[in-house]
XYZ file of C-alpha atoms in Angstrom:
689
model
C -78.406 -3.157 20.348
C -76.163 -1.290 22.848
C -76.250 -4.170 25.295
C -75.339 -6.682 22.590
C -72.393 -4.563 21.486
C -71.130 -4.158 25.031
C -71.531 -7.884 25.575
C -69.183 -8.548 22.633
C -66.645 -5.938 23.754
C -66.541 -7.172 27.322
C -67.380 -10.819 27.083
C -65.241 -11.812 24.101
C -62.312 -9.395 24.349
C -58.819 -10.502 25.361
C -58.465 -7.200 27.204
C -59.359 -7.025 30.898
C -62.005 -4.308 31.507
C -62.625 -3.210 35.088
C -64.591 -0.495 36.900
C -63.258 0.630 40.272
C -64.645 3.087 42.767
C -62.748 6.050 44.123
C -61.054 3.803 46.694
C -59.960 1.447 43.897
C -62.421 -1.221 44.969
C -64.062 -3.221 42.243
C -67.754 -2.423 41.753
C -69.634 -5.703 42.143
C -72.837 -4.884 40.203
C -73.369 -4.518 36.481
C -74.289 -1.264 34.783
C -76.851 -0.826 32.103
C -76.875 -4.442 31.102
C -73.127 -4.849 31.080
C -72.429 -8.265 32.593
C -70.354 -8.026 35.794
C -68.063 -5.152 34.882
C -65.912 -6.036 37.856
C -64.871 -9.279 36.081
C -62.634 -9.793 33.052
C -64.322 -10.634 29.808
C -64.658 -14.282 28.907
C -61.821 -13.977 26.399
C -59.425 -12.272 28.803
C -56.893 -13.976 31.044
C -58.582 -14.241 34.473
C -55.201 -13.663 36.119
C -55.262 -10.096 34.790
C -57.602 -9.221 37.637
C -54.851 -10.069 40.100
C -52.728 -7.328 38.561
C -55.174 -4.734 39.964
C -53.882 -5.542 43.436
C -50.202 -5.087 42.591
C -48.473 -1.961 43.924
C -47.356 -0.958 40.461
C -50.886 -0.688 39.011
C -52.507 0.773 42.135
C -49.906 3.544 42.304
C -50.602 4.451 38.688
C -54.399 4.514 39.235
C -54.188 6.611 42.419
C -52.146 9.189 40.547
C -54.717 9.254 37.714
C -57.594 9.788 40.217
C -55.712 12.423 42.182
C -54.779 14.406 39.096
C -58.137 13.664 37.426
C -56.552 12.746 34.151
C -56.617 9.786 31.819
C -53.640 7.554 31.136
C -53.198 5.722 27.892
C -51.195 2.553 27.277
C -48.737 3.035 30.103
C -46.218 0.197 30.295
C -46.118 -1.434 33.680
C -44.220 -4.482 34.896
C -46.045 -6.368 37.644
C -45.353 -9.381 39.804
C -48.652 -10.992 40.766
C -48.874 -12.705 44.165
C -47.533 -16.263 44.316
C -45.484 -15.680 41.141
C -41.842 -16.689 41.028
C -39.099 -14.091 40.612
C -38.868 -14.785 36.915
C -42.607 -14.568 36.161
C -43.012 -10.814 35.919
C -45.645 -9.660 33.430
C -45.700 -6.578 31.248
C -49.041 -4.805 31.024
C -50.338 -1.935 28.993
C -52.578 0.044 31.350
C -55.198 2.565 30.246
C -57.517 4.296 32.707
C -60.145 7.059 32.615
C -61.682 8.674 35.672
C -65.517 8.437 35.850
C -67.752 11.403 36.848
C -71.449 12.000 37.346
C -73.306 14.744 35.532
C -71.994 17.306 37.999
C -68.395 16.207 37.413
C -68.149 14.596 40.807
C -65.742 11.612 40.814
C -67.366 8.198 40.843
C -64.411 5.920 40.175
C -62.218 4.874 37.329
C -62.498 2.585 34.295
C -59.424 0.457 33.673
C -58.284 -1.695 30.752
C -55.380 -4.085 31.158
C -53.658 -5.685 28.200
C -50.970 -8.306 28.732
C -48.128 -7.350 26.336
C -45.600 -9.788 27.767
C -45.624 -11.987 24.672
C -45.481 -8.990 22.338
C -42.541 -7.441 24.154
C -40.817 -10.791 24.327
C -41.171 -11.179 20.581
C -39.821 -7.653 20.125
C -36.838 -8.426 22.364
C -36.195 -11.567 20.359
C -36.226 -9.565 17.127
C -33.795 -7.070 18.634
C -31.595 -9.938 19.796
C -31.532 -11.437 16.312
C -30.796 -8.014 14.877
C -27.822 -7.616 17.228
C -26.681 -11.082 16.242
C -26.622 -10.056 12.586
C -24.166 -7.264 13.391
C -22.080 -8.975 16.090
C -21.667 -12.576 14.979
C -19.156 -13.229 12.227
C -16.994 -10.141 12.654
C -13.936 -12.227 11.781
C -12.941 -15.457 10.083
C -11.755 -16.977 13.340
C -13.633 -19.998 14.688
C -12.964 -19.242 18.359
C -14.019 -15.611 18.039
C -17.213 -16.480 16.159
C -18.163 -19.108 18.756
C -17.496 -16.650 21.578
C -19.650 -14.027 19.835
C -22.539 -16.495 19.690
C -22.224 -17.251 23.408
C -21.905 -13.557 24.304
C -24.978 -12.481 22.329
C -27.116 -15.159 24.025
C -26.092 -14.310 27.603
C -27.923 -12.846 29.470
C -30.610 -11.917 26.947
C -31.624 -15.502 26.206
C -29.840 -17.687 28.727
C -27.830 -17.600 31.929
C -25.026 -19.540 30.283
C -24.015 -20.656 26.803
C -21.408 -23.110 25.565
C -20.359 -23.642 21.940
C -18.577 -26.847 20.929
C -17.150 -27.113 17.421
C -15.993 -30.292 15.703
C -12.240 -30.498 15.948
C -11.852 -31.084 12.198
C -13.417 -27.682 11.513
C -10.386 -25.956 13.030
C -8.270 -27.592 10.317
C -10.579 -26.450 7.522
C -12.242 -29.846 7.116
C -15.750 -31.089 7.831
C -17.513 -34.435 8.287
C -19.575 -35.883 5.429
C -22.954 -34.199 4.895
C -25.772 -35.345 7.152
C -26.191 -36.174 10.833
C -23.331 -37.412 13.012
C -24.075 -40.931 14.132
C -20.638 -41.819 15.485
C -18.904 -40.335 18.557
C -17.628 -36.881 17.591
C -14.462 -35.145 18.759
C -15.335 -31.574 19.662
C -13.400 -28.591 20.983
C -14.893 -26.027 23.347
C -14.748 -22.810 21.323
C -16.977 -20.413 23.254
C -18.365 -20.084 26.769
C -20.145 -17.249 28.629
C -22.129 -17.355 31.873
C -23.558 -14.982 34.456
C -23.690 -17.772 37.028
C -20.970 -18.216 39.632
C -19.403 -21.546 38.703
C -17.754 -21.922 42.096
C -14.323 -21.423 40.573
C -14.458 -24.128 37.917
C -16.086 -25.108 34.631
C -16.585 -28.534 33.144
C -14.701 -27.873 29.928
C -12.375 -24.936 29.458
C -12.287 -23.058 26.146
C -9.837 -24.891 23.918
C -10.272 -28.268 25.599
C -11.037 -31.313 23.455
C -13.343 -34.200 24.284
C -15.298 -36.965 22.607
C -19.071 -36.441 22.667
C -20.284 -39.893 23.585
C -23.690 -41.280 22.512
C -26.532 -41.770 24.962
C -26.824 -38.115 25.999
C -29.027 -35.308 24.669
C -25.954 -33.580 23.200
C -25.151 -36.550 20.971
C -28.847 -37.062 20.159
C -29.113 -33.492 18.836
C -26.156 -34.128 16.517
C -27.536 -37.494 15.469
C -30.888 -36.209 14.199
C -29.999 -32.495 13.761
C -33.062 -31.529 15.809
C -33.004 -28.879 18.560
C -33.897 -30.120 22.022
C -35.481 -28.395 25.015
C -34.623 -30.230 28.229
C -36.438 -28.861 31.287
C -36.310 -29.941 34.931
C -32.857 -31.417 34.867
C -33.431 -32.723 38.368
C -36.075 -35.290 37.393
C -35.458 -39.008 36.950
C -35.085 -38.864 33.165
C -32.277 -36.333 33.427
C -30.682 -38.166 36.327
C -30.317 -41.253 34.144
C -27.884 -39.678 31.683
C -26.365 -37.195 34.130
C -25.341 -40.074 36.360
C -22.900 -41.079 33.608
C -21.425 -37.558 33.674
C -20.769 -36.896 37.377
C -18.754 -33.735 36.789
C -21.551 -32.085 34.823
C -24.172 -33.329 37.290
C -22.282 -31.865 40.250
C -21.940 -28.481 38.548
C -25.611 -28.421 37.554
C -26.596 -29.088 41.164
C -24.216 -26.505 42.588
C -25.506 -23.632 40.425
C -29.104 -24.922 40.121
C -29.233 -25.417 36.362
C -32.752 -26.579 35.567
C -33.281 -26.040 31.837
C -31.280 -26.202 28.604
C -31.700 -25.883 24.867
C -29.387 -27.831 22.541
C -29.098 -26.642 18.940
C -26.919 -28.268 16.238
C -24.652 -25.917 14.295
C -25.048 -26.784 10.627
C -24.568 -24.805 7.415
C -24.579 -25.745 3.738
C -25.476 -29.321 4.684
C -22.414 -29.718 6.896
C -22.525 -30.279 10.669
C -20.063 -28.028 12.464
C -20.842 -28.438 16.159
C -23.393 -27.835 18.904
C -24.582 -24.814 20.893
C -25.973 -25.370 24.406
C -27.937 -22.698 26.304
C -28.670 -23.015 30.031
C -30.947 -21.383 32.595
C -30.475 -21.638 36.333
C -31.905 -20.453 39.651
C -35.079 -18.346 39.399
C -35.036 -18.033 35.598
C -38.034 -19.415 33.769
C -37.561 -22.709 31.906
C -37.032 -22.578 28.175
C -40.104 -22.913 25.972
C -40.653 -23.385 22.243
C -40.268 -19.653 21.516
C -36.874 -19.650 23.245
C -35.847 -22.722 21.269
C -36.846 -21.000 18.035
C -34.707 -17.958 18.882
C -31.779 -20.187 19.851
C -32.079 -22.026 16.554
C -32.022 -18.765 14.588
C -28.983 -17.555 16.507
C -27.247 -20.861 15.845
C -28.066 -20.668 12.136
C -26.424 -17.249 11.879
C -23.364 -18.413 13.769
C -23.124 -21.665 11.795
C -22.879 -19.784 8.511
C -20.063 -17.640 9.917
C -18.339 -20.741 11.297
C -18.518 -22.414 7.914
C -17.069 -19.296 6.296
C -14.243 -19.471 8.825
C -13.774 -23.160 8.030
C -13.582 -22.485 4.301
C -11.145 -19.644 4.922
C -8.993 -21.932 7.067
C -9.086 -24.564 4.357
C -8.038 -22.097 1.673
C -5.282 -20.735 3.913
C -4.036 -24.278 4.588
C -3.969 -25.055 0.885
C -2.243 -21.730 0.255
C 0.415 -22.590 2.820
C 0.997 -25.945 1.162
C 1.255 -24.300 -2.255
C 3.449 -21.580 -0.830
C 5.794 -24.117 0.751
C 6.107 -25.924 -2.562
C 6.742 -22.727 -4.508
C 9.381 -21.311 -2.179
C 12.977 -22.490 -2.564
C 13.404 -25.810 -0.795
C 17.153 -25.273 -0.522
C 18.941 -21.982 -0.848
C 21.918 -22.421 -3.203
C 25.365 -21.905 -1.754
C 27.503 -19.391 -3.590
C 31.035 -18.107 -3.308
C 29.817 -14.509 -3.139
C 27.652 -14.697 0.010
C 26.776 -16.817 2.993
C 23.034 -16.750 3.640
C 20.490 -17.545 6.338
C 16.759 -16.988 6.183
C 13.577 -17.172 8.266
C 10.016 -17.245 7.001
C 6.825 -17.327 9.107
C 3.768 -17.998 6.874
C 1.205 -16.590 9.323
C -1.338 -15.330 6.798
C -0.474 -17.696 3.943
C 0.141 -14.754 1.669
C 2.477 -14.219 -1.242
C 5.799 -13.367 0.387
C 8.893 -14.913 -1.172
C 12.670 -14.696 -1.279
C 15.426 -16.036 -3.519
C 19.171 -16.362 -3.805
C 20.062 -16.624 -7.510
C 23.631 -17.265 -8.708
C 24.566 -14.994 -11.613
C 27.437 -15.124 -14.116
C 30.739 -13.678 -13.024
C 30.453 -15.081 -9.450
C 27.743 -12.505 -8.731
C 24.578 -13.275 -6.826
C 21.061 -11.812 -6.831
C 19.207 -11.444 -3.524
C 15.447 -11.131 -3.960
C 12.577 -10.378 -1.565
C 8.981 -9.850 -2.637
C 5.407 -9.648 -1.458
C 1.998 -10.157 -3.056
C -0.326 -7.979 -0.982
C -3.021 -10.572 -0.496
C -3.461 -13.947 1.114
C -4.822 -17.296 0.053
C -4.383 -19.432 -3.022
C -4.545 -16.525 -5.442
C -1.673 -14.788 -3.667
C 0.388 -17.992 -3.526
C -0.201 -18.569 -7.243
C 0.759 -14.989 -8.103
C 3.875 -15.358 -5.964
C 4.871 -18.515 -7.846
C 4.436 -16.749 -11.173
C 6.521 -13.754 -10.093
C 9.270 -15.939 -8.665
C 9.442 -17.947 -11.894
C 9.596 -14.734 -13.931
C 12.428 -13.352 -11.783
C 14.403 -16.557 -12.321
C 13.790 -16.395 -16.080
C 14.840 -12.732 -16.322
C 17.854 -13.341 -14.081
C 18.937 -16.191 -16.358
C 18.965 -13.644 -19.183
C 21.367 -11.602 -17.018
C 19.305 -8.446 -17.427
C 20.312 -5.247 -15.731
C 18.386 -4.833 -12.421
C 16.283 -1.908 -13.666
C 15.376 -3.680 -16.902
C 14.484 -6.795 -14.924
C 12.007 -4.877 -12.753
C 10.548 -3.067 -15.757
C 9.845 -6.389 -17.469
C 8.461 -7.806 -14.227
C 6.206 -4.744 -13.925
C 4.881 -5.206 -17.459
C 4.260 -8.901 -16.870
C 2.427 -8.150 -13.617
C 0.340 -5.392 -15.214
C -0.886 -7.859 -17.840
C -1.699 -10.414 -15.138
C -3.569 -7.781 -13.086
C -5.787 -6.859 -16.037
C -6.460 -10.530 -16.758
C -7.334 -11.115 -13.105
C -9.714 -8.158 -12.953
C -11.342 -9.201 -16.249
C -11.764 -12.765 -14.993
C -13.455 -11.490 -11.814
C -15.762 -9.324 -13.897
C -16.773 -12.243 -16.094
C -17.309 -14.436 -13.021
C -19.792 -11.843 -11.717
C -21.769 -12.152 -14.945
C -21.270 -8.510 -15.916
C -19.954 -9.299 -19.362
C -16.724 -8.091 -20.907
C -16.925 -4.328 -20.584
C -13.392 -2.941 -20.741
C -14.534 0.342 -19.192
C -15.733 -1.601 -16.139
C -12.437 -3.407 -15.578
C -11.087 -2.208 -12.232
C -7.547 -3.253 -11.404
C -7.509 -1.583 -7.979
C -8.741 -4.775 -6.280
C -6.324 -7.070 -8.106
C -3.188 -8.395 -6.452
C -0.390 -5.786 -6.460
C 3.082 -6.901 -5.508
C 6.405 -5.541 -4.333
C 9.937 -6.684 -5.138
C 13.452 -5.804 -4.030
C 16.255 -6.959 -6.345
C 19.849 -6.662 -5.125
C 22.905 -7.833 -7.092
C 26.225 -8.270 -5.284
C 29.487 -8.451 -7.219
C 32.354 -9.931 -5.159
C 34.952 -8.727 -7.687
C 34.414 -4.985 -7.222
C 32.613 -5.512 -3.877
C 29.598 -3.396 -4.592
C 25.831 -3.857 -4.758
C 23.215 -2.658 -7.177
C 19.681 -2.393 -5.763
C 16.303 -1.494 -7.221
C 12.929 -1.574 -5.465
C 9.306 -1.781 -6.540
C 7.376 -0.633 -3.450
C 9.462 -2.888 -1.203
C 11.332 -1.787 1.942
C 15.025 -1.051 1.313
C 17.578 -3.414 2.849
C 19.433 -2.770 6.084
C 23.211 -2.752 5.499
C 25.701 -3.541 8.259
C 29.247 -2.808 6.993
C 32.054 -4.975 8.300
C 33.572 -1.955 10.007
C 30.567 0.247 10.748
C 27.099 0.626 12.228
C 23.954 -0.739 10.538
C 21.859 1.644 8.456
C 18.816 1.521 6.211
C 19.839 2.046 2.601
C 18.684 5.405 1.265
C 17.337 4.492 -2.151
C 14.422 5.493 -4.398
C 11.407 3.184 -4.165
C 9.410 2.786 -7.378
C 5.728 1.894 -7.834
C 4.276 -1.500 -7.017
C 4.519 -4.116 -9.731
C 1.614 -3.773 -12.131
C 0.595 -0.321 -10.862
C 1.408 3.055 -12.360
C 4.355 3.750 -14.640
C 7.428 1.529 -14.466
C 9.890 4.165 -13.303
C 12.662 2.477 -11.329
C 16.089 3.837 -10.442
C 19.266 1.946 -9.659
C 21.240 2.519 -6.477
C 24.887 1.414 -6.396
C 26.764 1.303 -3.107
C 30.017 -0.247 -1.829
C 29.837 -3.314 0.388
C 33.106 -4.380 2.046
C 33.698 -8.104 2.418
C 32.218 -9.401 5.673
C 29.276 -7.001 5.626
C 25.727 -8.216 6.316
C 22.718 -7.368 4.151
C 19.239 -7.825 5.629
C 16.286 -8.097 3.251
C 12.823 -8.261 4.838
C 9.149 -7.547 4.256
C 6.601 -5.350 6.017
C 5.259 -8.315 7.973
C 8.554 -8.562 9.859
C 8.510 -4.978 11.111
C 4.763 -4.835 11.827
C 4.567 -7.615 14.423
C 2.327 -7.412 17.491
C 3.329 -6.458 21.006
C 6.259 -4.235 20.040
C 7.172 -1.245 22.182
C 9.231 0.446 19.452
C 9.179 0.853 15.693
C 9.882 -2.478 14.019
C 12.464 -1.128 11.599
C 14.297 0.617 14.426
C 14.295 -2.647 16.374
C 15.756 -4.461 13.373
C 18.520 -1.890 12.883
C 19.360 -1.917 16.584
C 19.475 -5.729 16.709
C 21.879 -5.806 13.733
C 24.598 -4.014 15.691
C 27.647 -6.244 15.733
C 26.189 -8.482 13.011
C 29.495 -9.069 11.124
C 30.983 -10.772 14.191
C 28.069 -13.140 14.860
C 27.386 -16.530 13.264
C 24.736 -15.869 10.643
C 22.174 -18.432 11.824
C 22.505 -17.300 15.430
C 22.069 -13.718 14.223
C 18.911 -14.721 12.337
C 17.384 -16.278 15.472
C 18.317 -13.238 17.558
C 16.690 -10.884 15.062
C 13.450 -12.843 14.895
C 12.997 -12.857 18.670
C 14.032 -9.205 19.015
C 11.870 -7.822 16.230
C 8.855 -10.105 16.857
C 8.642 -10.447 20.655
C 5.035 -11.665 20.539
C 4.924 -13.182 17.078
C 3.913 -11.898 13.671
C 0.524 -10.643 12.509
C 1.309 -11.245 8.845
C 3.778 -13.308 6.848
C 7.236 -12.367 8.154
C 10.324 -12.733 5.975
C 14.014 -12.195 6.718
C 16.946 -12.953 4.405
C 20.496 -12.360 5.664
C 23.587 -12.401 3.449
C 27.189 -12.005 4.583
C 29.367 -10.883 1.671
C 32.695 -12.316 0.595
C 35.270 -10.740 -1.694
C 37.487 -12.171 -4.444
C 41.166 -11.367 -3.927
C 44.083 -11.334 -6.401
C 44.599 -15.085 -6.058
C 41.050 -15.646 -7.344
C 41.051 -13.167 -10.195
C 43.025 -12.459 -13.363
C 42.445 -9.822 -16.069
C 44.186 -9.078 -19.355
C 43.591 -6.815 -22.326
C 44.223 -8.273 -25.798
C 44.677 -6.350 -29.034
C 42.378 -6.745 -32.013
C 44.799 -9.154 -33.668
C 44.445 -12.747 -34.908
C 47.393 -13.709 -32.715
C 45.380 -12.796 -29.609
C 43.695 -16.206 -29.626
C 47.029 -17.931 -29.102
C 48.045 -15.483 -26.403
C 44.725 -16.031 -24.638
C 45.384 -19.774 -24.569
C 48.819 -19.251 -23.001
C 47.591 -16.766 -20.413
C 44.716 -18.968 -19.300
C 46.850 -22.122 -19.153
C 49.503 -20.366 -17.091
C 47.037 -19.006 -14.547
C 45.238 -22.359 -14.215
C 48.567 -23.960 -13.501
C 49.184 -21.433 -10.722
C 45.763 -22.236 -9.276
C 46.378 -25.987 -9.416
C 43.629 -26.554 -11.981
C 45.704 -28.355 -14.626
C 42.810 -30.685 -15.468
C 40.860 -27.732 -16.850
C 43.607 -26.514 -19.190
C 42.684 -28.492 -22.369
C 39.004 -27.455 -22.253
C 39.812 -23.885 -21.246
C 42.360 -23.428 -24.051
C 39.946 -24.742 -26.663
C 36.986 -22.630 -25.564
C 38.825 -19.354 -24.935
C 40.459 -19.667 -28.329
C 37.082 -19.983 -30.054
C 35.493 -17.048 -28.165
C 38.458 -14.710 -28.628
C 38.628 -15.624 -32.340
C 34.965 -14.551 -32.711
C 35.715 -11.214 -31.040
C 38.717 -10.621 -33.314
C 36.644 -11.492 -36.370
C 33.540 -9.397 -35.631
C 34.567 -6.695 -33.147
C 36.886 -3.716 -33.146
C 39.146 -2.407 -30.437
C 40.625 -3.960 -27.331
C 39.332 -7.321 -26.109
C 39.033 -7.962 -22.375
C 39.819 -11.387 -20.931
C 38.971 -12.190 -17.303
C 39.441 -15.415 -15.367
C 37.617 -15.931 -12.032
C 38.179 -18.750 -9.588
C 35.076 -19.173 -7.416
C 32.566 -22.041 -7.165
C 33.752 -22.901 -10.671
C 36.311 -21.442 -13.028
C 34.731 -18.660 -15.059
C 36.164 -17.230 -18.238
C 34.812 -13.952 -19.665
C 35.618 -12.338 -23.030
C 34.434 -8.749 -23.512
C 34.342 -6.810 -26.786
C 32.711 -3.697 -28.212
C 30.020 -5.325 -30.360
C 26.506 -5.653 -28.927
C 25.339 -8.145 -31.575
C 24.444 -11.442 -29.941
C 26.351 -14.559 -30.978
C 24.171 -17.437 -32.132
C 24.709 -21.106 -31.624
C 24.325 -23.111 -34.831
C 25.148 -26.582 -36.068
C 27.720 -26.545 -38.853
C 27.567 -28.990 -41.768
C 30.395 -31.453 -42.313
C 31.744 -29.400 -45.213
C 31.673 -26.031 -43.363
C 35.039 -24.577 -42.451
C 33.699 -22.624 -39.429
C 30.631 -22.109 -37.275
C 31.547 -24.633 -34.585
C 32.908 -22.277 -31.915
C 29.787 -21.765 -29.771
C 28.768 -25.374 -30.347
C 32.017 -26.462 -28.713
C 31.433 -23.992 -25.868
C 27.973 -25.414 -25.238
C 29.329 -28.987 -25.203
C 32.343 -28.551 -22.927
C 31.205 -25.777 -20.561
C 28.818 -26.430 -17.669
C 27.120 -23.072 -18.351
C 27.611 -20.280 -20.843
C 25.880 -17.117 -21.930
C 26.066 -13.494 -22.947
C 25.412 -10.322 -21.018
C 25.292 -6.812 -22.379
C 26.439 -3.415 -21.215
C 26.632 0.089 -22.611
C 30.143 -0.683 -23.924
C 29.321 -3.955 -25.717
C 28.893 -7.541 -24.620
C 30.577 -10.238 -22.572
C 30.556 -13.912 -23.575
C 31.243 -16.156 -20.578
C 31.505 -19.838 -19.833
C 32.076 -21.912 -16.716
C 34.183 -25.010 -16.174
C 33.376 -27.037 -13.042
C 36.083 -28.016 -10.580
C 36.778 -31.689 -10.038
């Protein structure tokens, strides 16, 4: 029974069992029926016996005999005789000294287990684990490809190259399935530990067409990984002869083996990863190819995420370009110039909005996100600002309404995201912190009194450069972001002499890369002397000064040089609350239009001012203000003490009145009403010929 058991343990075990004497010589005879204990069992690798002669194992066994102690599963790397430099083996060595009954040393029993494959599998698992944490750290195609190459070298290969289809960099992809036609690829990643003699075949960023007839194209055609060993044989020479540059480099650095793995994710082919071994490295085998394929699969998913992100950003830029003003309107009040760099395809926007009374609104805003959602939110906010500006709301009221509108949109957005996650409509679970907040700066310039009114919702204040002074950042209260917190905004009014320059901007402009000083300080410093410079030249100077190495986020700059209305462009009268005031208003307006050389406007102006003043006399009390402004058009304003809004209506043929505002709407190019604490102002505009 004992002999049979020992026969199984020794003869059928994959572990090498050896008995050595005190001089570490193998004992040639069997013991107690054990067949040839000096030989490996039938199931063990015969080459294990050669490991007994290696210096690494013999040193370990001598120490065990000298110290008369056992060793258990000691890891030992050996290089058997006649093995190449890359064929080292990892053994687990256990040994127990042997004694006779009197404890005199007889020799040592040794077991050798080859753990090379086990350790290799463990290293592969660790490599894949590192890949999970290292690959895909960003949504950049080049960086992801370089991460794939870096994780593979030198742990898996001596060199790695990653080629990505050129269309992927634009957010597109070929149709699903293999690539059967020649593909245009761009080198996106490359790492090697081999000296390339000062040159590489394809530099990172270079573009080429991957022609058919080579293993690279074959791997893309059938989406099957390929192991190509012995690149010096005749089969390899056949296709390498058509690529002399690659062949010469392979020969110079002794590349002998490669693995080619297609990069594909979600049914879409994205490119190809090539791994190379050279010199004394062992050729690739099926286990290496399996690891390479798993690495490529991880990278391909990250590359496809980067492609989808690029596609969304491209679409967002297109939407953003369509939603931003195609042409900034020219106004009498200001001369403007702007610059906009849509780096992140976010929700930055600007506007120049003409207002009644020759005033102008300057707007800058930001949606603090990127992509289509941000561009859409930006379009909605810009439309709302235009609508509220058309109502001629006070700046603070405009921002309050914009805040309320945004708060509603934020809740709807958060609720929509919650429903999309399948969590149901639980109002307690609605979290608006991840929705798209926004900022807005609204500045109104009045060229008549030459002053500005500004209000901010979490947006940087403007930089003001007076016509006769140094630039400074406006000291003004900054309220909460649109849609967040309580809508508490405060108005700041400040004088702006004619010829001054206002600079509105966003955070992306003052947070550019490669800047040695604070971005806002650089902007203020670069604005010195702004009133004397041509506005477009000033814009270009500011962009290069503030962003020496480009922007990291969407960068926005809006410049406005103010103008003032002098006495020859403005007239003001006060009329009593008397029915005869309508006639006097006609005479005053006609006389001033004659002085201005606008005789063609007199008939329409007399008719309309008579109707508006008559309404004020009929419904209001106290003095009536009449103002005439000559700017882009001729503007007539009638101010009274009643806040009730006039209504346009269509009078019947038999009605004796009710046609005043109807006539205003027919003959004026624009008309409207704005309100103040002292009453209202009805205005209308008559275009110049």
